[in-house]
Amino acid sequence: HVQLVESGGASVQAGGSLRLSCDASGYTDRDCMGWFRQAPGKQREGVASIHTGGGGTYYADSVKGRFTISQDNAKSTLYLQMNSLKPEDTAMYYCAADPRRKTDESWHDAFWYMFWGHGTQVTVS
């Protein structure tokens, strides 16, 4: 039984920082893990993604230089360090995982991720 459980969301002031965590269990073949977000009335968008076996990371242009995706050594926890937060970062943030490697064209498309967490809310004011 695959479980992805996000935590770390909160309400913060603009310019602040948060670190989101995603605990993954029941699933070992997750070559790619990522963070997505969805604001009210908007489509879910890819924020960052990582190939857990190595091979690089991807970031949305809107978060480059501010957000960092990482994983722990056991590769069972995914993190998203978010610095210099802006009001436009306000959204529900979701963790996603998939056994297939991604490309520049696919990493940010929610269609290509099989497993999802329930989300954690980030509000920046």
CSV table of C-alpha atoms in Angstrom, one decimal, residues 4-92:
chain,number,residue,atom,x,y,z
A,4,LEU,CA,2.8,9.7,0.6
A,5,VAL,CA,2.3,11.9,3.5
A,6,GLU,CA,3.2,15.6,3.4
A,7,SER,CA,3.8,17.9,6.3
A,8,GLY,CA,5.3,21.3,7.0
A,9,GLY,CA,2.8,23.6,5.5
A,10,ALA,CA,2.0,26.8,7.4
A,11,SER,CA,1.1,30.4,7.2
A,12,VAL,CA,4.1,32.7,6.9
A,13,GLN,CA,4.9,36.2,6.0
A,14,ALA,CA,6.4,37.2,2.6
A,15,GLY,CA,10.2,36.7,2.7
A,16,GLY,CA,10.0,33.8,5.1
A,17,SER,CA,11.0,30.2,4.8
A,18,LEU,CA,9.3,26.8,5.1
A,19,ARG,CA,10.5,23.2,4.7
A,20,LEU,CA,8.0,20.7,3.4
A,21,SER,CA,8.5,17.0,4.0
A,22,CYS,CA,7.0,14.0,2.3
A,23,ASP,CA,7.3,10.6,4.0
A,24,ALA,CA,7.0,7.7,1.5
A,25,SER,CA,6.2,4.2,2.5
A,26,GLY,CA,5.1,1.0,0.8
A,27,TYR,CA,6.8,1.9,-2.4
A,28,THR,CA,10.4,1.4,-3.4
A,29,ASP,CA,10.3,1.7,-7.2
A,30,ARG,CA,9.9,5.5,-7.3
A,31,ASP,CA,12.5,6.7,-9.7
A,32,CYS,CA,11.1,10.2,-9.7
A,33,MET,CA,9.5,12.2,-6.9
A,34,GLY,CA,8.2,15.7,-7.1
A,35,TRP,CA,6.4,18.6,-5.6
A,36,PHE,CA,3.3,20.1,-7.2
A,37,ARG,CA,1.1,22.9,-6.1
A,38,GLN,CA,-2.4,24.0,-6.8
A,39,ALA,CA,-3.9,27.4,-6.0
A,40,PRO,CA,-7.7,27.9,-6.0
A,41,GLY,CA,-9.0,28.2,-9.5
A,42,LYS,CA,-5.7,27.2,-11.0
A,43,GLN,CA,-4.3,24.0,-12.5
A,44,ARG,CA,-1.9,21.8,-10.6
A,45,GLU,CA,1.6,22.8,-11.5
A,46,GLY,CA,5.0,21.2,-11.1
A,47,VAL,CA,7.3,23.0,-8.7
A,48,ALA,CA,10.3,20.7,-8.5
A,49,SER,CA,11.2,17.1,-9.2
A,50,ILE,CA,14.1,14.8,-8.5
A,51,HIS,CA,15.3,11.4,-9.9
A,52,THR,CA,15.9,9.5,-6.7
A,53,GLY,CA,18.6,7.3,-8.1
A,54,GLY,CA,20.6,10.3,-9.4
A,55,GLY,CA,20.4,12.2,-12.6
A,56,GLY,CA,19.3,15.6,-11.7
A,57,THR,CA,16.6,17.8,-10.5
A,58,TYR,CA,14.1,20.0,-12.2
A,59,TYR,CA,12.6,23.3,-11.1
A,60,ALA,CA,9.9,25.6,-12.3
A,61,ASP,CA,11.2,29.0,-13.4
A,62,SER,CA,9.1,30.7,-10.8
A,63,VAL,CA,10.9,29.0,-7.9
A,64,LYS,CA,14.5,28.7,-9.2
A,65,GLY,CA,17.0,30.1,-6.8
A,66,ARG,CA,14.4,30.1,-4.0
A,67,PHE,CA,13.3,26.5,-3.6
A,68,THR,CA,15.5,23.4,-3.2
A,69,ILE,CA,14.3,19.8,-3.6
A,70,SER,CA,16.2,17.0,-1.8
A,71,GLN,CA,15.9,13.6,-0.2
A,72,ASP,CA,17.3,11.8,2.8
A,73,ASN,CA,19.9,9.1,2.4
A,74,ALA,CA,17.4,6.3,2.8
A,75,LYS,CA,15.4,8.0,0.0
A,76,SER,CA,12.3,7.6,2.0
A,77,THR,CA,11.7,11.3,2.7
A,78,LEU,CA,11.4,14.0,0.2
A,79,TYR,CA,12.0,17.7,1.1
A,80,LEU,CA,11.2,21.0,-0.3
A,81,GLN,CA,13.1,23.9,1.2
A,82,MET,CA,11.3,27.1,0.3
A,83,ASN,CA,13.0,30.5,0.9
A,84,SER,CA,12.1,34.0,0.1
A,85,LEU,CA,8.4,33.1,-0.1
A,86,LYS,CA,6.0,35.3,-2.0
A,87,PRO,CA,2.3,35.6,-1.8
A,88,GLU,CA,2.0,33.9,-5.2
A,89,ASP,CA,3.5,30.8,-3.6
A,90,THR,CA,0.3,30.3,-1.7
A,91,ALA,CA,-1.2,27.0,-2.6
A,92,MET,CA,-1.8,23.4,-1.6
